[in-house]
Short mmCIF file of C-alpha atoms in Angstrom, two decimals:
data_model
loop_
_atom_site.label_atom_id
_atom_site.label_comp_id
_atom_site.label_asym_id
_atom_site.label_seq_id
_atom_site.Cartn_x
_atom_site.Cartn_y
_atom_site.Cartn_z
CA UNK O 1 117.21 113.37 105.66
CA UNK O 2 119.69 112.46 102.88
CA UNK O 3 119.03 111.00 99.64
CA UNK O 4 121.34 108.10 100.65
CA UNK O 5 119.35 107.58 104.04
CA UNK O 6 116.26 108.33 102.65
CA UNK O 7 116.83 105.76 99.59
CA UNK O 8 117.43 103.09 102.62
CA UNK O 9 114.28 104.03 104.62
CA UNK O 10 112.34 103.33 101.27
CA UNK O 11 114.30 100.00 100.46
CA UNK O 12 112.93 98.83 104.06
CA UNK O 13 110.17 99.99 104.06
CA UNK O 14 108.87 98.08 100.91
CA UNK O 15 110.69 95.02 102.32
CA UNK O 16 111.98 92.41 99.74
CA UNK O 17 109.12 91.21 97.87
CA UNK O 18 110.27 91.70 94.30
CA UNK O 19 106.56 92.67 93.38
CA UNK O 20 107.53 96.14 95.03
CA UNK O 21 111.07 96.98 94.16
CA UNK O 22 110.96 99.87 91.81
CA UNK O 23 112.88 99.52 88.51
CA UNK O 24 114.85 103.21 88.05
CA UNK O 25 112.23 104.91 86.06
CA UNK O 26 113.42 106.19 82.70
CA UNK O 27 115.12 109.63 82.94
CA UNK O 28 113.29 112.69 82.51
CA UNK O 29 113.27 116.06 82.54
CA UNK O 30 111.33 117.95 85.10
CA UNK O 31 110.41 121.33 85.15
CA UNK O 32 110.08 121.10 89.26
CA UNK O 33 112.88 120.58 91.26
CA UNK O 34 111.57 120.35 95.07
CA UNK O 35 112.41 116.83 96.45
CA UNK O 36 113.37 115.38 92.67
CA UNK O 37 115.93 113.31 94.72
CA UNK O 38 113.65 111.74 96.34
CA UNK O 39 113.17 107.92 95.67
CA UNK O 40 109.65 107.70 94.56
CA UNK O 41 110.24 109.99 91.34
CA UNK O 42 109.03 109.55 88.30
CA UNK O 43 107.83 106.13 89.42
CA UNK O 44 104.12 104.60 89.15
CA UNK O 45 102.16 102.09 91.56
CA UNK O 46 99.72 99.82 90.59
CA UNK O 47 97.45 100.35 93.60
CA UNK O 48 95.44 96.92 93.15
CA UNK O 49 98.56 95.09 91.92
CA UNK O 50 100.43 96.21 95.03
CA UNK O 51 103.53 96.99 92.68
CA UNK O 52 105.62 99.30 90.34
CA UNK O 53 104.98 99.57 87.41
CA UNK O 54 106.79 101.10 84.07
CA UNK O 55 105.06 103.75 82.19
CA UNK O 56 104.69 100.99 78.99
CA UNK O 57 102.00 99.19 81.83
CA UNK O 58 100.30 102.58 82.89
CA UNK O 59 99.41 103.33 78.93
CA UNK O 60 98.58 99.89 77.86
CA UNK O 61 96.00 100.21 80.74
CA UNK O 62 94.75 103.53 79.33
CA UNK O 63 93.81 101.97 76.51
CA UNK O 64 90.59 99.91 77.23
CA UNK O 65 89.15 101.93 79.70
CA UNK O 66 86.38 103.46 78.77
CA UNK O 67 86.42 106.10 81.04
CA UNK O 68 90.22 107.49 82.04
CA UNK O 69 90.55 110.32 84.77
CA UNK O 70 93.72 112.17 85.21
CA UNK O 71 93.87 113.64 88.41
CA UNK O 72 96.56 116.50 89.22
CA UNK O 73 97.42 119.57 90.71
CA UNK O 74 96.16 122.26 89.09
CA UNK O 75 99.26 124.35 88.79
CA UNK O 76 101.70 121.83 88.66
CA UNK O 77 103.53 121.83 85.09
CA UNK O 78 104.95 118.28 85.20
CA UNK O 79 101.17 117.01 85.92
CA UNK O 80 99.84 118.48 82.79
CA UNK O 81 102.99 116.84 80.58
CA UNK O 82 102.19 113.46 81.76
CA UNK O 83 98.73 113.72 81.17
CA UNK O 84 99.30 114.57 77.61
CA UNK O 85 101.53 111.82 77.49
CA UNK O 86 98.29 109.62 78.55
CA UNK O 87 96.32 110.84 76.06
CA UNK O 88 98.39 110.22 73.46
CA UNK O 89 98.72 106.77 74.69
CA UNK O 90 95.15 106.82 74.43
CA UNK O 91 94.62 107.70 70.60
CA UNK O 92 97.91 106.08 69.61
CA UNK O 93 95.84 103.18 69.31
CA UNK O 94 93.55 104.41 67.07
CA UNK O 95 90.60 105.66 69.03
CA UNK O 96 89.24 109.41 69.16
CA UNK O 97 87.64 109.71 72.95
CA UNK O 98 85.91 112.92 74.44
CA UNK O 99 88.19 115.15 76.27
CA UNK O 100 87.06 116.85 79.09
CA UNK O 101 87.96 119.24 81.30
CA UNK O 102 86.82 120.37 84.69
CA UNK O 103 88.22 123.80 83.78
CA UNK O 104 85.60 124.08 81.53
CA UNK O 105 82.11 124.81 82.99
CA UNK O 106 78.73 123.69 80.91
CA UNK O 107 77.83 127.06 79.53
CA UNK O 108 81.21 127.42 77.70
CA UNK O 109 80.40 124.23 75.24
CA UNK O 110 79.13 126.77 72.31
CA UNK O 111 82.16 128.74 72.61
CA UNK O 112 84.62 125.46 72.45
CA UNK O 113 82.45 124.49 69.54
CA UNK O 114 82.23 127.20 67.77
CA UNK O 115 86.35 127.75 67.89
CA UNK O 116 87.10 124.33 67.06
CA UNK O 117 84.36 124.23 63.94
CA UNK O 118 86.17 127.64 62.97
CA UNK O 119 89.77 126.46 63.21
CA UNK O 120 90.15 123.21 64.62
CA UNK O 121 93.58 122.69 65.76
CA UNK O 122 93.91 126.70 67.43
CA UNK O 123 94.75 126.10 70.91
CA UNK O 124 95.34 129.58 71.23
CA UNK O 125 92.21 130.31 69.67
CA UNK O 126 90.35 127.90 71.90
CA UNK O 127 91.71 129.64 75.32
CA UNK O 128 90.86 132.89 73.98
CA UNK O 129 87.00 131.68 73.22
CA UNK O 130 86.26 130.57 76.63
CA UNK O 131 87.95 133.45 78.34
CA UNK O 132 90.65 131.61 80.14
CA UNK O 133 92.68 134.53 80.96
CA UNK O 134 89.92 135.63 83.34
CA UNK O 135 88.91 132.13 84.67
CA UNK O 136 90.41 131.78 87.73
CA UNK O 137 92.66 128.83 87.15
CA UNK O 138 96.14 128.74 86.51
CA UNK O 139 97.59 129.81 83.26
CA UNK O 140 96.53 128.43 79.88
CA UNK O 141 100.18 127.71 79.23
CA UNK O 142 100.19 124.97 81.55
CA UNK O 143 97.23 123.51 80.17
CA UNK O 144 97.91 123.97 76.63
CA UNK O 145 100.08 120.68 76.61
CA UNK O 146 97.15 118.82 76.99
CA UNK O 147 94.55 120.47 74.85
CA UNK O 148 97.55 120.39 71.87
CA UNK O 149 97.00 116.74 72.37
CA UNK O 150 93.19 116.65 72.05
CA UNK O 151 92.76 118.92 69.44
CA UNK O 152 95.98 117.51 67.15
CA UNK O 153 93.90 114.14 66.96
CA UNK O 154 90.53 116.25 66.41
CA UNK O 155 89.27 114.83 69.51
CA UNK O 156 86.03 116.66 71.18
CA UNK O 157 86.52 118.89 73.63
CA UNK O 158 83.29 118.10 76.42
CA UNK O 159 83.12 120.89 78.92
CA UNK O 160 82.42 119.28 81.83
CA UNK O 161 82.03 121.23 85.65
CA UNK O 162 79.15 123.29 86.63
CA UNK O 163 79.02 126.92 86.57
CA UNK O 164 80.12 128.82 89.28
CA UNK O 165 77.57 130.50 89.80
CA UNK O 166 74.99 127.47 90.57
CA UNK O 167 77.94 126.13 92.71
CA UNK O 168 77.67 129.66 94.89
CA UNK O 169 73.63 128.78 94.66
CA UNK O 170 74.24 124.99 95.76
CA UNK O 171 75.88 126.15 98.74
CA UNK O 172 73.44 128.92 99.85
CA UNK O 173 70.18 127.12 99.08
CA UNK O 174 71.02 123.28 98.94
CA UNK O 175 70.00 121.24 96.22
CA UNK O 176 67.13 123.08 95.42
CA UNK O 177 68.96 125.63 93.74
CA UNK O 178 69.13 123.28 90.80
CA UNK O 179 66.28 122.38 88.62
CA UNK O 180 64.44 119.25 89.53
CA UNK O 181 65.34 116.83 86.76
CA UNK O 182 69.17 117.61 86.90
CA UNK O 183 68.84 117.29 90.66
CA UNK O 184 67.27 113.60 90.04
CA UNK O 185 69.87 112.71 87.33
CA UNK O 186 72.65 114.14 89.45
CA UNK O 187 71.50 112.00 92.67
CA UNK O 188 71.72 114.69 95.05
CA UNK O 189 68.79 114.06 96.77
CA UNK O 190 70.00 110.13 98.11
CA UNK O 191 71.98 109.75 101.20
CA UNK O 192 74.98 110.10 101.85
CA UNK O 193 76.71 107.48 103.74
CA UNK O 194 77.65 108.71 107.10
CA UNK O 195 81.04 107.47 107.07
CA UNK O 196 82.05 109.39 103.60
CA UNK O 197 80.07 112.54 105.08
CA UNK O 198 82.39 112.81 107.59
CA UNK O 199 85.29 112.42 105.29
CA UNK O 200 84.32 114.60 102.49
CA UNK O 201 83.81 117.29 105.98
CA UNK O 202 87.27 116.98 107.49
CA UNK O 203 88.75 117.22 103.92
CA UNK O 204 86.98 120.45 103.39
CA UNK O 205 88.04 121.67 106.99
CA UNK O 206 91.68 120.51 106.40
CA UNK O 207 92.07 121.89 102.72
CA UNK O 208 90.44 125.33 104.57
CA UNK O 209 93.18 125.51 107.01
CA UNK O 210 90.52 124.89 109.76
CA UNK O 211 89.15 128.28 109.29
CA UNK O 212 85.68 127.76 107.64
CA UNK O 213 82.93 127.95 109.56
CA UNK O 214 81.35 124.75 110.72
CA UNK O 215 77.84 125.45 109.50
CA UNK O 216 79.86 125.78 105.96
CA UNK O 217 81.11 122.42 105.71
CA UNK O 218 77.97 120.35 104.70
CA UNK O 219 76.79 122.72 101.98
CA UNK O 220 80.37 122.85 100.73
CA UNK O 221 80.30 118.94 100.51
CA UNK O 222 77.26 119.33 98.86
CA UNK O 223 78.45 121.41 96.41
CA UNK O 224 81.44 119.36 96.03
CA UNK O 225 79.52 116.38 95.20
CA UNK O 226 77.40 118.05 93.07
CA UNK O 227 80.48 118.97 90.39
CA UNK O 228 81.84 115.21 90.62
CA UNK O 229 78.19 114.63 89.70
CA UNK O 230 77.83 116.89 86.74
CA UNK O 231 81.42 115.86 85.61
CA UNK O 232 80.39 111.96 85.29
CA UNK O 233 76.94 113.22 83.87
CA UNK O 234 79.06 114.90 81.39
CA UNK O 235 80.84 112.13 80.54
CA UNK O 236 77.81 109.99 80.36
CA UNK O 237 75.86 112.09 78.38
CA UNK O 238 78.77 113.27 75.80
CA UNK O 239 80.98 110.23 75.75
CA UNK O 240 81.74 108.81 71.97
CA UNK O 241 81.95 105.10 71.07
CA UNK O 242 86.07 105.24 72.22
CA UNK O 243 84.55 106.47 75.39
CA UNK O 244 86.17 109.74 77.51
CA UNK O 245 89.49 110.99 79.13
CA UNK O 246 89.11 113.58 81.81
CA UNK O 247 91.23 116.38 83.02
CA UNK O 248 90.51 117.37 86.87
CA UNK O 249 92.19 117.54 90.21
CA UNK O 250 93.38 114.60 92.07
CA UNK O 251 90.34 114.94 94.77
CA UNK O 252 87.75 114.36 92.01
CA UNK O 253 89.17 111.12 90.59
CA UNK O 254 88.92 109.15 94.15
CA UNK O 255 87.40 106.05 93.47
CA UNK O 256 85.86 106.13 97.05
CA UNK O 257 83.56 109.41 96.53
CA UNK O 258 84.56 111.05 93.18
CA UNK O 259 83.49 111.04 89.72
CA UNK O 260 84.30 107.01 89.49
CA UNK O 261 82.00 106.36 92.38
CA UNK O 262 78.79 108.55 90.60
CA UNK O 263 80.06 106.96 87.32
CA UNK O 264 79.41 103.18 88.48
CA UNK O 265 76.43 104.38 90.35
CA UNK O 266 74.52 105.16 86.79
CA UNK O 267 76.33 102.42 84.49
CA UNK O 268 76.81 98.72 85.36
CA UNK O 269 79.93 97.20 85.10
CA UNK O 270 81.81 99.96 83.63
CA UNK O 271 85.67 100.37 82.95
CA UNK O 272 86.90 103.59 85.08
CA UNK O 273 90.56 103.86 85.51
CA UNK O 274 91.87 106.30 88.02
CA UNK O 275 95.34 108.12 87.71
CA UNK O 276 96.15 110.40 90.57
CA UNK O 277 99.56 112.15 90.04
CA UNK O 278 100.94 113.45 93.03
CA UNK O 279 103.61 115.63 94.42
CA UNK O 280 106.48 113.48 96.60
CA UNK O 281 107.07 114.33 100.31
CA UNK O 282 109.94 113.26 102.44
CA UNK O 283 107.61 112.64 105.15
CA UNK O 284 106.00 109.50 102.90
CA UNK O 285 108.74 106.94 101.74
CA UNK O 286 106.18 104.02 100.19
CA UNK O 287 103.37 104.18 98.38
CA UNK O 288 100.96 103.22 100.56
CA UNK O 289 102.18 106.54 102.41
CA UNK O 290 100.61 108.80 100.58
CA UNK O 291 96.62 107.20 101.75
CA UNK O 292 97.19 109.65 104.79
CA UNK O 293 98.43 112.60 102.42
CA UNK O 294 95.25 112.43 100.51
CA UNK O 295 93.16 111.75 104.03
CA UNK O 296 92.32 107.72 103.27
CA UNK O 297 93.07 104.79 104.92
CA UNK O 298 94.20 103.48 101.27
CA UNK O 299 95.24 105.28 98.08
CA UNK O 300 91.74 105.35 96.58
CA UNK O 301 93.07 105.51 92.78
CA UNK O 302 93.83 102.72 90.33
CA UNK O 303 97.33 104.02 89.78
CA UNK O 304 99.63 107.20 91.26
CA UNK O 305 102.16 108.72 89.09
CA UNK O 306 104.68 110.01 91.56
CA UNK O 307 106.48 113.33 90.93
CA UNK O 308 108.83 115.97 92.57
CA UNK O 309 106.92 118.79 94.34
CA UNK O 310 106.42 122.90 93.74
CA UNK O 311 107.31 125.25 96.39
CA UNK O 312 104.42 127.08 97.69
CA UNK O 313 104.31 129.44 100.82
CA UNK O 314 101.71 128.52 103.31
CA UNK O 315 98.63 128.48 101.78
CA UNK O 316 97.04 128.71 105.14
CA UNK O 317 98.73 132.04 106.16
CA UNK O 318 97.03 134.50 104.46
CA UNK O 319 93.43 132.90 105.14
CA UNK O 320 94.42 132.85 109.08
CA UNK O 321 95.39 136.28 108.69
CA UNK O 322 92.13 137.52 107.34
CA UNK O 323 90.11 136.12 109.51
CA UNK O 324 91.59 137.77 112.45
CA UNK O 325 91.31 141.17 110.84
CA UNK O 326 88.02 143.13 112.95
#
């Protein structure tokens, strides 16, 4: 499709309510180029509102929420940028929130406190302390954006996922693999809602390239559910009078199942706002597209920052070819 077509298919697709003709977002440079000509670029939707909004909107709203989650893809460059930009809109109104990270697993907290008590604003001396370079996840230099931010207005650094290794122990021995008073707090023990079962299962089967075992897929959910727990916990239990910003991957900031939902499960009427950022695809020309990209039957965020997408070979390829080796 062309950018002229595609720009067309978009313009009827939204129809001509006003409320949902995008304004040409400001310009910006990217540092990923696949599909940057596509219309949806750079541009943010108010998922409640129904509209586009500019990016002045999406960090006034940052500002009263007590909690703020910043979803992304974890080795997207652009993702980590914007969220920097978000928490600077954040304490360029004067407040000092936690920032977490679910990069950073529980038993790391003495090493990010010790580092920042020793030199507070060395990022480089931060990544170093927890061992990043043999984490697992992408490199620190995409992260370091972000954690410049946090530590440049002496914000605390919460970390916030569980270990791996009680994650490998969730999904070999259920939820008894955790001690009994995190397993209460955590609320692994209440039902699930059929419904969202299913959901969270097909995810996991989809995002496996169909090739996990079906006996794997509830204790995987499990597991899952049990970091989106620990992450909120985190938040609960950490969280400073200006309240938290969190750094994690667009699946746990769902409003439908993720760390909102087991946030608003503990605490009454509190303010969670939900920023997914997500890569464009020609196949989606509207917003309300991208609920089957995500597998919902609407987005389930309070706002989606839209930007062009990374190449990536087929991350299913190499799994399907393992699995047929004897």
């Amino acid at each position: 499709m062309t950018r002229t077509s595609t720009a067309l298919a978009l313009a009827l697709s939204l129809g001509c309510a006003s409320k949902q003709q995008p304004s040409p977002p400001p310009a910006r440079e990217w540092a990923t180029t696949l599909h940057r000509d596509h219309p949806l670029v750079g541009r943010i939707w108010d998922v409640a509102g129904g509209r586009f909004v500019d990016e002045s909107a999406l960090r006034a709203a940052v500002v009263p929420a007590r909690f703020v989650l910043l979803g992304e893809r974890h080795d997207h460059p652009d993702h980590h940028r914007l969220q920097a930009e978000l928490v600077r809109a954040k304490t360029a109104s004067g407040q000092r929130p936690a920032l977490a990270f679910e990069m950073l697993d529980v038993t790391q907290q003495p090493a990010v406190d010790a580092a920042l008590k020793a030199h507070p604003e060395d990022v480089e001396g931060l990544a170093k302390a927890v061992d990043w370079a043999n984490s697992g996840w992408p490199a620190f230099s995409l992260y370091e954006p972000v954690f410049t931010a946090g530590l440049q207005a002496r914000l605390p650094i919460v970390a916030a996922n569980l270990p791996r290794a009680q994650v490998r122990e969730l999904v070999m021995k259920g939820p008894e693999a955790l001690p009994s008073d995190l397993r209460s707090r955590l609320g692994l023990e209440a039902p699930v809602p059929e419904a969202e079962a299913k959901a969270v299962r097909e995810e996991l089967d989809r995002s496996h390239c169909g090739q996990l075992p079906q006996e794997m897929l509830e204790p995987m959910a499990l597991a899952q559910r049990a970091r989106d727990a620990m992450m909120a916990d985190r938040l609960l239990e950490t969280v400073p009078a200006d309240g938290a910003v969190l750094i994690t991957g667009n699946g746990h900031v769902r409003k439908d199942r993720g760390v909102p939902a087991h946030l608003e499960r503990r605490v009454k009427d509190v303010t969670v706002l939900s920023v997914a950022l997500l890569e464009v695809s020609p196949e989606a020309l509207n917003p309300q597209d991208f609920a089957t990209v995500v597998g919902a039957t609407a987005l389930p965020y309070d706002y989606v920052w839209f930007t062009p997408a990374m190449p990536e070979d087929d991350p299913c390829k190499a799994l399907r070819e393992r699995n047929k080796k004897p």
